[in-house]
Structures are given as structure tokens and as C-alpha cells.
PDB file of C-alpha atoms and ligand atoms in Angstrom:
ATOM      1  CA  UNK O1246      98.066-114.205  18.742  1.00  0.00           C
ATOM      2  CA  UNK O1247      99.626-114.965  22.116  1.00  0.00           C
ATOM      3  CA  UNK O1248      96.645-114.478  24.402  1.00  0.00           C
ATOM      4  CA  UNK O1249      93.817-116.900  24.822  1.00  0.00           C
ATOM      5  CA  UNK O1250      90.379-116.304  23.369  1.00  0.00           C
ATOM      6  CA  UNK O1251      88.431-115.818  25.896  1.00  0.00           C
ATOM      7  CA  UNK O1252      85.321-116.562  24.207  1.00  0.00           C
ATOM      8  CA  UNK O1253      86.607-120.248  22.952  1.00  0.00           C
ATOM      9  CA  UNK O1254      85.234-122.385  25.892  1.00  0.00           C
ATOM     10  CA  UNK O1255      85.275-125.921  24.731  1.00  0.00           C
ATOM     11  CA  UNK O1256      85.797-128.329  27.416  1.00  0.00           C
ATOM     12  CA  UNK O1257      87.755-131.794  27.081  1.00  0.00           C
ATOM     13  CA  UNK O1258      85.553-134.851  28.563  1.00  0.00           C
ATOM     14  CA  UNK O1259      86.788-136.254  31.900  1.00  0.00           C
ATOM     15  CA  UNK O1260      89.689-138.613  31.603  1.00  0.00           C
ATOM     16  CA  UNK O1261      90.468-137.663  27.723  1.00  0.00           C
ATOM     17  CA  UNK O1262      93.960-138.576  26.844  1.00  0.00           C
ATOM     18  CA  UNK O1263      94.701-135.065  25.498  1.00  0.00           C
ATOM     19  CA  UNK O1264      94.575-133.643  29.078  1.00  0.00           C
ATOM     20  CA  UNK O1265      98.344-135.574  29.239  1.00  0.00           C
ATOM     21  CA  UNK O1266      99.421-134.328  26.134  1.00  0.00           C
ATOM     22  CA  UNK O1267      98.476-130.672  26.752  1.00  0.00           C
ATOM     23  CA  UNK O1268     100.532-131.242  29.981  1.00  0.00           C
ATOM     24  CA  UNK O1269     103.414-132.997  28.258  1.00  0.00           C
ATOM     25  CA  UNK O1270     103.454-130.132  25.586  1.00  0.00           C
ATOM     26  CA  UNK O1271     103.523-127.338  28.258  1.00  0.00           C
ATOM     27  CA  UNK O1272     106.523-129.353  30.095  1.00  0.00           C
ATOM     28  CA  UNK O1273     108.525-129.574  26.935  1.00  0.00           C
ATOM     29  CA  UNK O1274     108.038-125.971  25.810  1.00  0.00           C
ATOM     30  CA  UNK O1275     108.689-124.932  29.306  1.00  0.00           C
ATOM     31  CA  UNK O1276     112.116-127.097  29.556  1.00  0.00           C
ATOM     32  CA  UNK O1277     112.748-125.386  25.770  1.00  0.00           C
ATOM     33  CA  UNK O1278     112.606-121.600  27.468  1.00  0.00           C
ATOM     34  CA  UNK O1279     114.614-122.589  30.392  1.00  0.00           C
ATOM     35  CA  UNK O1280     117.404-124.712  28.612  1.00  0.00           C
ATOM     36  CA  UNK O1281     117.551-122.069  25.458  1.00  0.00           C
ATOM     37  CA  UNK O1282     116.923-118.977  27.719  1.00  0.00           C
ATOM     38  CA  UNK O1283     114.252-118.138  25.002  1.00  0.00           C
ATOM     39  CA  UNK O1284     110.717-116.581  25.712  1.00  0.00           C
ATOM     40  CA  UNK O1285     107.436-118.450  25.156  1.00  0.00           C
ATOM     41  CA  UNK O1286     106.897-116.701  21.994  1.00  0.00           C
ATOM     42  CA  UNK O1287     109.392-118.222  20.285  1.00  0.00           C
ATOM     43  CA  UNK O1288     106.875-121.316  20.284  1.00  0.00           C
ATOM     44  CA  UNK O1289     103.955-121.487  17.928  1.00  0.00           C
ATOM     45  CA  UNK O1290     101.400-124.118  18.066  1.00  0.00           C
ATOM     46  CA  UNK O1291      99.575-125.032  15.028  1.00  0.00           C
ATOM     47  CA  UNK O1292      96.385-126.555  15.386  1.00  0.00           C
ATOM     48  CA  UNK O1293      94.086-129.072  13.094  1.00  0.00           C
ATOM     49  CA  UNK O1294      90.301-129.305  13.981  1.00  0.00           C
ATOM     50  CA  UNK O1295      89.380-131.841  16.465  1.00  0.00           C
ATOM     51  CA  UNK O1296      89.207-132.120  20.222  1.00  0.00           C
ATOM     52  CA  UNK O1297      92.687-132.804  19.939  1.00  0.00           C
ATOM     53  CA  UNK O1298      93.112-129.467  17.809  1.00  0.00           C
ATOM     54  CA  UNK O1299      91.730-127.490  20.920  1.00  0.00           C
ATOM     55  CA  UNK O1300      94.540-127.954  22.842  1.00  0.00           C
ATOM     56  CA  UNK O1301      96.369-124.749  21.621  1.00  0.00           C
ATOM     57  CA  UNK O1302      92.985-123.107  23.489  1.00  0.00           C
ATOM     58  CA  UNK O1303      93.373-125.339  26.625  1.00  0.00           C
ATOM     59  CA  UNK O1304      97.154-124.581  27.231  1.00  0.00           C
ATOM     60  CA  UNK O1305      97.872-122.904  30.663  1.00  0.00           C
ATOM     61  CA  UNK O1306     100.537-120.453  32.003  1.00  0.00           C
ATOM     62  CA  UNK O1307     102.408-118.435  29.672  1.00  0.00           C
ATOM     63  CA  UNK O1308     101.043-118.630  26.168  1.00  0.00           C
ATOM     64  CA  UNK O1309     103.123-119.482  22.787  1.00  0.00           C
ATOM     65  CA  UNK O1310     101.149-118.218  19.622  1.00  0.00           C
ATOM     66  CA  UNK O1311      98.598-120.214  18.448  1.00  0.00           C
ATOM     67  CA  UNK O1312      97.170-120.600  15.078  1.00  0.00           C
ATOM     68  CA  UNK O1313      93.901-122.864  14.828  1.00  0.00           C
ATOM     69  CA  UNK O1314      93.442-123.374  11.403  1.00  0.00           C
ATOM     70  CA  UNK O1315      91.043-126.088   8.926  1.00  0.00           C
ATOM     71  CA  UNK O1316      90.849-129.696   9.343  1.00  0.00           C
ATOM     72  CA  UNK O1317      93.601-131.672   7.497  1.00  0.00           C
ATOM     73  CA  UNK O1318      95.891-128.725   6.691  1.00  0.00           C
ATOM     74  CA  UNK O1319      98.216-128.232   9.527  1.00  0.00           C
ATOM     75  CA  UNK O1320     101.061-129.387   7.761  1.00  0.00           C
ATOM     76  CA  UNK O1321     100.843-126.395   5.138  1.00  0.00           C
ATOM     77  CA  UNK O1322      99.917-124.007   7.673  1.00  0.00           C
ATOM     78  CA  UNK O1323     103.292-125.139   9.708  1.00  0.00           C
ATOM     79  CA  UNK O1324     105.523-124.951   6.545  1.00  0.00           C
ATOM     80  CA  UNK O1325     103.816-121.353   5.963  1.00  0.00           C
ATOM     81  CA  UNK O1326     104.924-120.466   9.495  1.00  0.00           C
ATOM     82  CA  UNK O1327     108.146-121.931   9.488  1.00  0.00           C
ATOM     83  CA  UNK O1328     109.154-120.622   5.843  1.00  0.00           C
ATOM     84  CA  UNK O1329     108.499-117.293   7.369  1.00  0.00           C
ATOM     85  CA  UNK O1330     109.690-117.185  10.742  1.00  0.00           C
ATOM     86  CA  UNK O1331     112.559-120.144  10.638  1.00  0.00           C
ATOM     87  CA  UNK O1332     113.403-119.011  13.589  1.00  0.00           C
ATOM     88  CA  UNK O1333     110.587-120.344  15.648  1.00  0.00           C
ATOM     89  CA  UNK O1334     109.804-123.530  16.790  1.00  0.00           C
ATOM     90  CA  UNK O1335     106.549-124.613  15.035  1.00  0.00           C
ATOM     91  CA  UNK O1336     104.678-127.674  16.694  1.00  0.00           C
ATOM     92  CA  UNK O1337     101.853-129.290  15.411  1.00  0.00           C
ATOM     93  CA  UNK O1338      98.607-130.728  17.535  1.00  0.00           C
ATOM     94  CA  UNK O1339      96.287-132.918  15.465  1.00  0.00           C
ATOM     95  CA  UNK O1340      94.238-135.688  15.574  1.00  0.00           C
ATOM     96  CA  UNK O1341      94.239-139.069  13.975  1.00  0.00           C
ATOM     97  CA  UNK O1342      91.695-138.011  11.636  1.00  0.00           C
ATOM     98  CA  UNK O1343      93.045-134.592  11.119  1.00  0.00           C
ATOM     99  CA  UNK O1344      96.556-136.125   9.906  1.00  0.00           C
ATOM    100  CA  UNK O1345      95.941-139.408   8.797  1.00  0.00           C
ATOM    101  CA  UNK O1346      92.727-138.953   6.783  1.00  0.00           C
ATOM    102  CA  UNK O1347      91.950-135.813   5.192  1.00  0.00           C
ATOM    103  CA  UNK O1348      95.510-134.592   5.998  1.00  0.00           C
ATOM    104  CA  UNK O1349      97.243-137.417   4.521  1.00  0.00           C
ATOM    105  CA  UNK O1350      98.299-136.040   1.360  1.00  0.00           C
ATOM    106  CA  UNK O1351     100.750-133.707   2.768  1.00  0.00           C
ATOM    107  CA  UNK O1352     102.617-135.864   4.681  1.00  0.00           C
ATOM    108  CA  UNK O1353     104.746-137.466   1.874  1.00  0.00           C
ATOM    109  CA  UNK O1354     105.783-133.638   0.244  1.00  0.00           C
ATOM    110  CA  UNK O1355     106.684-132.549   3.800  1.00  0.00           C
ATOM    111  CA  UNK O1356     108.664-135.487   4.501  1.00  0.00           C
ATOM    112  CA  UNK O1357     110.291-135.265   1.292  1.00  0.00           C
ATOM    113  CA  UNK O1358     111.325-131.725   2.014  1.00  0.00           C
ATOM    114  CA  UNK O1359     112.137-132.648   5.653  1.00  0.00           C
ATOM    115  CA  UNK O1360     110.340-129.264   6.879  1.00  0.00           C
ATOM    116  CA  UNK O1361     111.635-128.664  10.300  1.00  0.00           C
ATOM    117  CA  UNK O1362     108.360-129.097  12.650  1.00  0.00           C
ATOM    118  CA  UNK O1363     107.290-131.581  15.268  1.00  0.00           C
ATOM    119  CA  UNK O1364     103.768-133.025  14.692  1.00  0.00           C
ATOM    120  CA  UNK O1365     102.250-134.210  18.068  1.00  0.00           C
ATOM    121  CA  UNK O1366      99.130-136.701  16.918  1.00  0.00           C
ATOM    122  CA  UNK O1367      96.609-137.440  19.056  1.00  0.00           C
ATOM    123  CA  UNK O1368      95.189-140.903  18.123  1.00  0.00           C
ATOM    124  CA  UNK O1369      92.043-141.915  19.768  1.00  0.00           C
ATOM    125  CA  UNK O1370      91.034-143.937  16.756  1.00  0.00           C
ATOM    126  CA  UNK O1371      87.838-142.330  16.324  1.00  0.00           C
ATOM    127  CA  UNK O1372      86.637-138.754  15.266  1.00  0.00           C
ATOM    128  CA  UNK O1373      86.129-137.307  18.614  1.00  0.00           C
ATOM    129  CA  UNK O1374      84.782-134.025  18.127  1.00  0.00           C
ATOM    130  CA  UNK O1375      82.295-134.993  15.422  1.00  0.00           C
ATOM    131  CA  UNK O1376      80.994-137.633  17.936  1.00  0.00           C
ATOM    132  CA  UNK O1377      83.030-141.008  17.473  1.00  0.00           C
ATOM    133  CA  UNK O1378      82.860-141.575  13.712  1.00  0.00           C
ATOM    134  CA  UNK O1379      85.623-144.285  12.349  1.00  0.00           C
ATOM    135  CA  UNK O1380      88.864-142.859  11.457  1.00  0.00           C
ATOM    136  CA  UNK O1381      92.122-144.651   9.444  1.00  0.00           C
ATOM    137  CA  UNK O1382      93.274-146.063  12.810  1.00  0.00           C
ATOM    138  CA  UNK O1383      89.802-147.393  13.669  1.00  0.00           C
ATOM    139  CA  UNK O1384      90.206-151.359  13.380  1.00  0.00           C
ATOM    140  CA  UNK O1385      88.521-153.342  10.620  1.00  0.00           C
ATOM    141  CA  UNK O1386      84.785-154.519  11.648  1.00  0.00           C
ATOM    142  CA  UNK O1387      84.958-152.032  14.814  1.00  0.00           C
ATOM    143  CA  UNK O1388      81.557-150.647  15.156  1.00  0.00           C
ATOM    144  CA  UNK O1389      81.419-146.822  15.599  1.00  0.00           C
ATOM    145  CA  UNK O1390      78.624-144.200  14.695  1.00  0.00           C
ATOM    146  CA  UNK O1391      79.515-144.124  11.084  1.00  0.00           C
ATOM    147  CA  UNK O1392      79.930-147.841  10.730  1.00  0.00           C
ATOM    148  CA  UNK O1393      77.021-149.470  12.710  1.00  0.00           C
ATOM    149  CA  UNK O1394      77.414-152.625  10.823  1.00  0.00           C
ATOM    150  CA  UNK O1395      81.576-152.974  11.262  1.00  0.00           C
ATOM    151  CA  UNK O1396      84.383-150.744   9.715  1.00  0.00           C
ATOM    152  CA  UNK O1397      84.921-151.840   6.235  1.00  0.00           C
ATOM    153  CA  UNK O1398      88.342-150.437   5.620  1.00  0.00           C
ATOM    154  CA  UNK O1399      91.609-152.075   6.953  1.00  0.00           C
ATOM    155  CA  UNK O1400      93.537-149.812   9.915  1.00  0.00           C
ATOM    156  CA  UNK O1401      96.340-147.805   8.571  1.00  0.00           C
ATOM    157  CA  UNK O1402      99.458-148.388  10.836  1.00  0.00           C
ATOM    158  CA  UNK O1403     100.917-144.562  10.949  1.00  0.00           C
ATOM    159  CA  UNK O1404     104.227-145.787  12.453  1.00  0.00           C
ATOM    160  CA  UNK O1405     104.846-147.940   9.038  1.00  0.00           C
ATOM    161  CA  UNK O1406     103.644-144.900   6.915  1.00  0.00           C
ATOM    162  CA  UNK O1407     105.830-142.661   8.487  1.00  0.00           C
ATOM    163  CA  UNK O1408     108.669-144.419   8.176  1.00  0.00           C
ATOM    164  CA  UNK O1409     107.672-145.595   4.571  1.00  0.00           C
ATOM    165  CA  UNK O1410     107.136-142.081   3.637  1.00  0.00           C
ATOM    166  CA  UNK O1411     110.278-140.595   4.714  1.00  0.00           C
ATOM    167  CA  UNK O1412     109.616-138.925   8.440  1.00  0.00           C
ATOM    168  CA  UNK O1413     112.998-138.184   9.643  1.00  0.00           C
ATOM    169  CA  UNK O1414     112.047-138.399  13.284  1.00  0.00           C
ATOM    170  CA  UNK O1415     109.459-140.841  14.434  1.00  0.00           C
ATOM    171  CA  UNK O1416     108.422-141.290  18.259  1.00  0.00           C
ATOM    172  CA  UNK O1417     105.502-143.302  19.510  1.00  0.00           C
ATOM    173  CA  UNK O1418     104.079-142.129  22.877  1.00  0.00           C
ATOM    174  CA  UNK O1419     101.005-142.598  25.534  1.00  0.00           C
ATOM    175  CA  UNK O1420      99.089-140.102  27.327  1.00  0.00           C
ATOM    176  CA  UNK O1421      99.111-142.462  30.329  1.00  0.00           C
ATOM    177  CA  UNK O1422     102.940-141.712  30.652  1.00  0.00           C
ATOM    178  CA  UNK O1423     102.948-137.903  30.305  1.00  0.00           C
ATOM    179  CA  UNK O1424     106.532-137.139  31.363  1.00  0.00           C
ATOM    180  CA  UNK O1425     108.103-140.008  28.949  1.00  0.00           C
ATOM    181  CA  UNK O1426     105.707-138.016  26.478  1.00  0.00           C
ATOM    182  CA  UNK O1427     107.158-134.437  27.666  1.00  0.00           C
ATOM    183  CA  UNK O1428     111.119-135.996  26.718  1.00  0.00           C
ATOM    184  CA  UNK O1429     109.747-137.491  23.375  1.00  0.00           C
ATOM    185  CA  UNK O1430     108.164-134.286  22.377  1.00  0.00           C
ATOM    186  CA  UNK O1431     111.256-132.296  23.911  1.00  0.00           C
ATOM    187  CA  UNK O1432     113.434-134.638  21.228  1.00  0.00           C
ATOM    188  CA  UNK O1433     111.022-134.215  18.728  1.00  0.00           C
ATOM    189  CA  UNK O1434     111.365-130.146  18.630  1.00  0.00           C
ATOM    190  CA  UNK O1435     115.257-130.814  19.048  1.00  0.00           C
ATOM    191  CA  UNK O1436     115.488-132.719  15.950  1.00  0.00           C
ATOM    192  CA  UNK O1437     116.744-131.058  12.581  1.00  0.00           C
ATOM    193  CA  UNK O1438     113.755-131.949  10.161  1.00  0.00           C
ATOM    194  CA  UNK O1439     110.098-133.549  10.445  1.00  0.00           C
ATOM    195  CA  UNK O1440     109.696-135.009  13.645  1.00  0.00           C
ATOM    196  CA  UNK O1441     106.286-136.862  14.523  1.00  0.00           C
ATOM    197  CA  UNK O1442     105.400-137.795  17.840  1.00  0.00           C
ATOM    198  CA  UNK O1443     102.376-140.134  17.403  1.00  0.00           C
ATOM    199  CA  UNK O1444     100.726-140.152  20.728  1.00  0.00           C
ATOM    200  CA  UNK O1445      97.775-143.261  22.034  1.00  0.00           C
ATOM    201  CA  UNK O1446      95.116-140.219  23.378  1.00  0.00           C
ATOM    202  CA  UNK O1447      92.344-142.712  24.495  1.00  0.00           C
ATOM    203  CA  UNK O1448      88.938-140.967  24.131  1.00  0.00           C
ATOM    204  CA  UNK O1449      87.294-141.726  26.805  1.00  0.00           C
ATOM    205  CA  UNK O1450      83.584-140.967  25.439  1.00  0.00           C
ATOM    206  CA  UNK O1451      83.570-142.826  22.029  1.00  0.00           C
ATOM    207  CA  UNK O1452      86.620-145.131  22.228  1.00  0.00           C
ATOM    208  CA  UNK O1453      88.050-146.107  25.477  1.00  0.00           C
ATOM    209  CA  UNK O1454      90.729-148.071  24.775  1.00  0.00           C
ATOM    210  CA  UNK O1455      92.902-147.442  28.045  1.00  0.00           C
ATOM    211  CA  UNK O1456      92.800-151.096  29.256  1.00  0.00           C
ATOM    212  CA  UNK O1457      93.836-152.352  25.901  1.00  0.00           C
ATOM    213  CA  UNK O1458      96.739-150.344  25.836  1.00  0.00           C
ATOM    214  CA  UNK O1459      97.636-151.135  29.090  1.00  0.00           C
ATOM    215  CA  UNK O1460      96.373-154.309  29.586  1.00  0.00           C
ATOM    216  CA  UNK O1461      94.869-155.573  33.033  1.00  0.00           C
ATOM    217  CA  UNK O1462      96.276-158.449  34.381  1.00  0.00           C
ATOM    218  CA  UNK O1463      93.384-158.983  36.921  1.00  0.00           C
ATOM    219  CA  UNK O1464      91.423-160.179  33.750  1.00  0.00           C
ATOM    220  CA  UNK O1465      94.079-161.506  31.763  1.00  0.00           C
ATOM    221  CA  UNK O1466      94.472-158.679  29.193  1.00  0.00           C
ATOM    222  CA  UNK O1467      97.908-158.435  27.939  1.00  0.00           C
ATOM    223  CA  UNK O1468      98.991-154.934  27.427  1.00  0.00           C
ATOM    224  CA  UNK O1469      99.500-153.678  23.758  1.00  0.00           C
ATOM    225  CA  UNK O1470     101.614-150.847  24.768  1.00  0.00           C
ATOM    226  CA  UNK O1471     105.511-152.097  25.203  1.00  0.00           C
ATOM    227  CA  UNK O1472     108.681-149.867  25.840  1.00  0.00           C
ATOM    228  CA  UNK O1473     111.229-149.986  23.212  1.00  0.00           C
ATOM    229  CA  UNK O1474     114.574-151.516  24.821  1.00  0.00           C
ATOM    230  CA  UNK O1475     117.448-149.197  25.572  1.00  0.00           C
ATOM    231  CA  UNK O1476     119.674-150.832  23.170  1.00  0.00           C
ATOM    232  CA  UNK O1477     117.199-150.094  20.097  1.00  0.00           C
ATOM    233  CA  UNK O1478     119.008-148.242  17.889  1.00  0.00           C
ATOM    234  CA  UNK O1479     116.750-145.318  16.208  1.00  0.00           C
ATOM    235  CA  UNK O1480     119.377-144.493  13.567  1.00  0.00           C
ATOM    236  CA  UNK O1481     118.985-147.859  11.890  1.00  0.00           C
ATOM    237  CA  UNK O1482     116.404-147.964   9.838  1.00  0.00           C
ATOM    238  CA  UNK O1483     115.839-152.100   9.606  1.00  0.00           C
ATOM    239  CA  UNK O1484     115.636-151.950  13.514  1.00  0.00           C
ATOM    240  CA  UNK O1485     113.014-149.438  13.366  1.00  0.00           C
ATOM    241  CA  UNK O1486     110.552-151.325  10.753  1.00  0.00           C
ATOM    242  CA  UNK O1487     111.156-154.608  12.707  1.00  0.00           C
ATOM    243  CA  UNK O1488     110.010-152.860  16.294  1.00  0.00           C
ATOM    244  CA  UNK O1489     106.816-151.454  14.028  1.00  0.00           C
ATOM    245  CA  UNK O1490     105.988-154.701  12.570  1.00  0.00           C
ATOM    246  CA  UNK O1491     106.912-156.825  15.587  1.00  0.00           C
ATOM    247  CA  UNK O1492     103.133-157.171  16.956  1.00  0.00           C
ATOM    248  CA  UNK O1493     101.522-154.583  19.901  1.00  0.00           C
ATOM    249  CA  UNK O1494     102.945-150.880  19.765  1.00  0.00           C
ATOM    250  CA  UNK O1495     106.387-149.614  20.818  1.00  0.00           C
ATOM    251  CA  UNK O1496     106.738-146.788  22.753  1.00  0.00           C
ATOM    252  CA  UNK O1497     109.849-144.432  22.580  1.00  0.00           C
ATOM    253  CA  UNK O1498     111.747-143.286  19.624  1.00  0.00           C
ATOM    254  CA  UNK O1499     111.548-145.360  16.655  1.00  0.00           C
ATOM    255  CA  UNK O1500     113.593-143.504  13.775  1.00  0.00           C
ATOM    256  CA  UNK O1501     115.931-140.830  13.652  1.00  0.00           C
ATOM    257  CA  UNK O1502     117.719-139.709  10.588  1.00  0.00           C
ATOM    258  CA  UNK O1503     119.977-136.419  11.180  1.00  0.00           C
ATOM    259  CA  UNK O1504     122.155-136.815   8.307  1.00  0.00           C
ATOM    260  CA  UNK O1505     119.276-134.947   5.733  1.00  0.00           C
ATOM    261  CA  UNK O1506     119.379-131.489   5.705  1.00  0.00           C
ATOM    262  CA  UNK O1507     116.186-129.453   6.456  1.00  0.00           C
ATOM    263  CA  UNK O1508     114.199-127.594   4.299  1.00  0.00           C
ATOM    264  CA  UNK O1509     115.091-124.140   5.976  1.00  0.00           C
ATOM    265  CA  UNK O1510     118.507-125.143   5.231  1.00  0.00           C
ATOM    266  CA  UNK O1511     117.768-126.003   1.282  1.00  0.00           C
ATOM    267  CA  UNK O1512     115.725-122.796   1.535  1.00  0.00           C
ATOM    268  CA  UNK O1513     118.804-120.942   2.524  1.00  0.00           C
ATOM    269  CA  UNK O1514     121.347-122.842   0.001  1.00  0.00           C
ATOM    270  CA  UNK O1515     119.112-122.419  -2.527  1.00  0.00           C
ATOM    271  CA  UNK O1516     118.578-118.595  -2.104  1.00  0.00           C
ATOM    272  CA  UNK O1517     121.999-118.248  -2.134  1.00  0.00           C
ATOM    273  CA  UNK O1518     122.404-119.425  -5.786  1.00  0.00           C
ATOM    274  CA  UNK O1519     119.558-117.180  -7.161  1.00  0.00           C
ATOM    275  CA  UNK O1520     120.714-114.993  -9.470  1.00  0.00           C
ATOM    276  CA  UNK O1521     118.272-111.307  -9.265  1.00  0.00           C
ATOM    277  CA  UNK O1522     116.132-110.951 -12.501  1.00  0.00           C
ATOM    278  CA  UNK O1523     114.150-107.885 -13.856  1.00  0.00           C
ATOM    279  CA  UNK O1524     110.960-108.303 -14.826  1.00  0.00           C
ATOM    280  CA  UNK O1525     111.747-107.860 -18.339  1.00  0.00           C
ATOM    281  CA  UNK O1526     114.464-110.614 -17.708  1.00  0.00           C
ATOM    282  CA  UNK O1527     111.602-113.113 -16.292  1.00  0.00           C
ATOM    283  CA  UNK O1528     108.985-112.347 -18.864  1.00  0.00           C
ATOM    284  CA  UNK O1529     111.541-113.150 -21.669  1.00  0.00           C
ATOM    285  CA  UNK O1530     112.665-116.566 -19.493  1.00  0.00           C
ATOM    286  CA  UNK O1531     109.200-118.179 -19.806  1.00  0.00           C
ATOM    287  CA  UNK O1532     108.694-116.598 -23.428  1.00  0.00           C
ATOM    288  CA  UNK O1533     107.945-119.606 -25.755  1.00  0.00           C
ATOM    289  CA  UNK O1534     109.623-118.994 -29.044  1.00  0.00           C
TER     290      UNK O1534
HETATM  291  C1  TPP P 719      87.274-129.440   5.767  1.00  0.00           C
HETATM  292  C2  TPP P 719      86.508-130.171   6.890  1.00  0.00           C
HETATM  293  N1  TPP P 719      86.051-131.492   7.071  1.00  0.00           N
HETATM  294  C3  TPP P 719      85.450-131.998   7.925  1.00  0.00           C
HETATM  295  C4  TPP P 719      85.028-130.984   9.353  1.00  0.00           C
HETATM  296  C5  TPP P 719      84.557-131.956  10.265  1.00  0.00           C
HETATM  297  N2  TPP P 719      85.383-132.073  11.338  1.00  0.00           N
HETATM  298  C6  TPP P 719      85.757-131.366  12.213  1.00  0.00           C
HETATM  299  S1  TPP P 719      86.533-132.207  13.563  1.00  0.00           S
HETATM  300  C7  TPP P 719      86.755-133.504  12.590  1.00  0.00           C
HETATM  301  C8  TPP P 719      87.411-134.980  13.285  1.00  0.00           C
HETATM  302  C9  TPP P 719      88.174-134.843  14.123  1.00  0.00           C
HETATM  303  O1  TPP P 719      88.453-136.265  14.292  1.00  0.00           O
HETATM  304  P1  TPP P 719      90.219-136.195  14.750  1.00  0.00           P
HETATM  305  O2  TPP P 719      90.915-135.366  13.535  1.00  0.00           O
HETATM  306  O3  TPP P 719      90.501-137.393  14.466  1.00  0.00           O
HETATM  307  O4  TPP P 719      90.615-135.400  16.233  1.00  0.00           O
HETATM  308  P2  TPP P 719      89.779-135.727  17.656  1.00  0.00           P
HETATM  309  O5  TPP P 719      88.322-134.869  17.671  1.00  0.00           O
HETATM  310  O6  TPP P 719      89.316-137.399  17.665  1.00  0.00           O
HETATM  311  O7  TPP P 719      90.767-135.444  18.510  1.00  0.00           O
HETATM  312  C10 TPP P 719      85.714-133.478  11.413  1.00  0.00           C
HETATM  313  C11 TPP P 719      85.466-134.614  10.427  1.00  0.00           C
HETATM  314  C12 TPP P 719      85.544-129.703   9.059  1.00  0.00           C
HETATM  315  N3  TPP P 719      85.695-128.921  10.076  1.00  0.00           N
HETATM  316  N4  TPP P 719      86.382-129.431   8.185  1.00  0.00           N
HETATM  317  S1  SF4 P 720      84.967-136.684  22.701  1.00  0.00           S
HETATM  318 FE1  SF4 P 720      86.762-137.805  23.246  1.00  0.00          FE
HETATM  319  S2  SF4 P 720      88.239-136.895  22.165  1.00  0.00           S
HETATM  320 FE2  SF4 P 720      86.846-135.237  22.504  1.00  0.00          FE
HETATM  321  S3  SF4 P 720      87.203-134.561  24.254  1.00  0.00           S
HETATM  322 FE3  SF4 P 720      85.896-136.189  24.583  1.00  0.00          FE
HETATM  323  S4  SF4 P 720      87.068-137.739  25.573  1.00  0.00           S
HETATM  324 FE4  SF4 P 720      88.560-136.275  24.282  1.00  0.00          FE
END
């Protein structure tokens, strides 16, 4: 579909970080249209289920194609779209619950394949749409609607996880900096391979973390977010690892490996080697003698 569904009237809460992520994605897609002189229909947004995934219905202006799939399965759907139409720019929008909990099992295989899509993950450290339950990024001991006496599991470090699993482009962004975020999304879309732009996008209703992320000098609260220095070498795995492990949350392009072939290229190369078989030849091939 390329037109909005008028019957889907979901609204984000005032101040939700996802508003700014939407703006950043619109900017990145619009820049892409201008730079490559391509129509908006060159973009497909594959959405997970959650407040974050609802972004696909809330995009303003020219409409890309949209696919609102099932909770946790944005990656397999995006793979289907990309394999069917390798010429399209495929972007995923999903939450930390969707991508890192039920959807976690898909990250490693797609990282190994280097599926050439860009996933924009909105991390609010809760399940927003279903009313504030804990998610994989909720801190140990945190009180939520599903953990009234404190969360019992340690939180996942998504950036460390992506690096370990072999995601070939890893960026960390903040919804409070939409212009910088648009630039990170643009770089993620340009990357030849699997890109994840992991965004701190606070949920003002169930987990308002703006002050923790940005800090508050008047109250003596130091910010968790810090910008990667200009001399950070994203091609250096060890530098990426130490940036992720040095405390707080780095913002910027943390890691990029442009040497690996994309899944699209690997499939093309493999297909070029395939020898056509008749049905009988296939049956004979699989016959156990
Ligand atoms: C297979 C399946 N399991 C569970 C749900 C219920 N469900 C819908 S959204 C959601 C969590 C959303 O949290 P997150 O992905 O973090 O997105 P947010 O709403 O915070 O943006 C859950 C558990 C579902 N729709 N489908
Ligand atoms: S519940 Fe949270 S994540 Fe969902 S729209 Fe409201 S503020 Fe945003």
C-alpha cells in the first residue's frame, strides 16, 4: 500500500520520543529522494507491533510503501521484501520489546547474511503499547507494571549485542536530537549491509527518561548520553567495543564494516552458479539409494 489507512487513528502521547524519530525518518527519506532523484515509492517501511511500529501509519507527507507486520517478525518480513525487490530501500521501525525480546532470534541470522536493510529501533525500555511492562532494556530492579517488586533479569546492552552478533553498521541516536538522528538514519540506509540505528526514544507515559539521558545540571544529574569524538574510527572493531563498554551511552556511528558482501549480492552470485534441473533430475538428486 502507498496510501495511509484512514481507519487507523492511533495517537502517540504528548512528548513521546517517537514523534522526533518519525521526523528524522521523514527527513532521511526525503533527502534520499532528492539526492538520487527517486520517488518516495522506492522506500518500504516495515513496522513491528508497538507504539513505535505505529510510526508507519503516522508518517506525514509523501507516503512510502508500508507493511505493518507481526510483533517480533519485522526482520523476516523485511528479508522477504528485499529478496523480492532488491532495488527498494527497506527500513524497519520497531521497539526494543519487539526487536530484542520476541524478535531477538532473528538478529543473528540476518547479521550473518548481512541483509541489506536499515532497522530503526526505538528504545524506551518498556513495552509502551501494552501499558508499561518491562522489556529487555529495562534495568535490573526497575519497577514496572509487570515487575511490581523490581525486574529480576539484568538488562540487555543492545549495542554490545549487535556488535557481538556481527551487525555490520551500528549507530546510536537520541530522539532529542532529530537532525543528528536523520543523519544517522541516512548513513544506515546508505550502508551496504545490515544497519541498526538504535534510538533512545523515551516513553513519557510509562518511563520518562529524558532527564537521565540528557542530565540536569541544576539538580546535579550528569547526562548518560555522550557524543562519540570526531576521531572515533568506526571501522575499528576494538574502538567500537571500548566505546560501548566505557560507560554511559555513546551517540553516533559506533561501528561500520563495508567489506562484507550484502545478502543481495551473495544471492545474485549464487544464482549465477545454479544449473537448472528438470523435476526428474531433482527427484533423482534427493533419492536415497
Ligand atoms: C506475538 C505477539 N505477542 C505479543 C503481542 C502483544 N504486544 C503488542 S505490542 C507489545 C510490546 C510493545 O513494546 P515495544 O516493542 O517495546 O514497543 P513500544 O510500544 O514500546 O514502542 C506486545 C507485547 C502481540 N501483539 N503479538
Ligand atoms: S505509551 Fe509511551 S511509547 Fe506509547 S505513545 Fe505513549 S509515550 Fe509513546
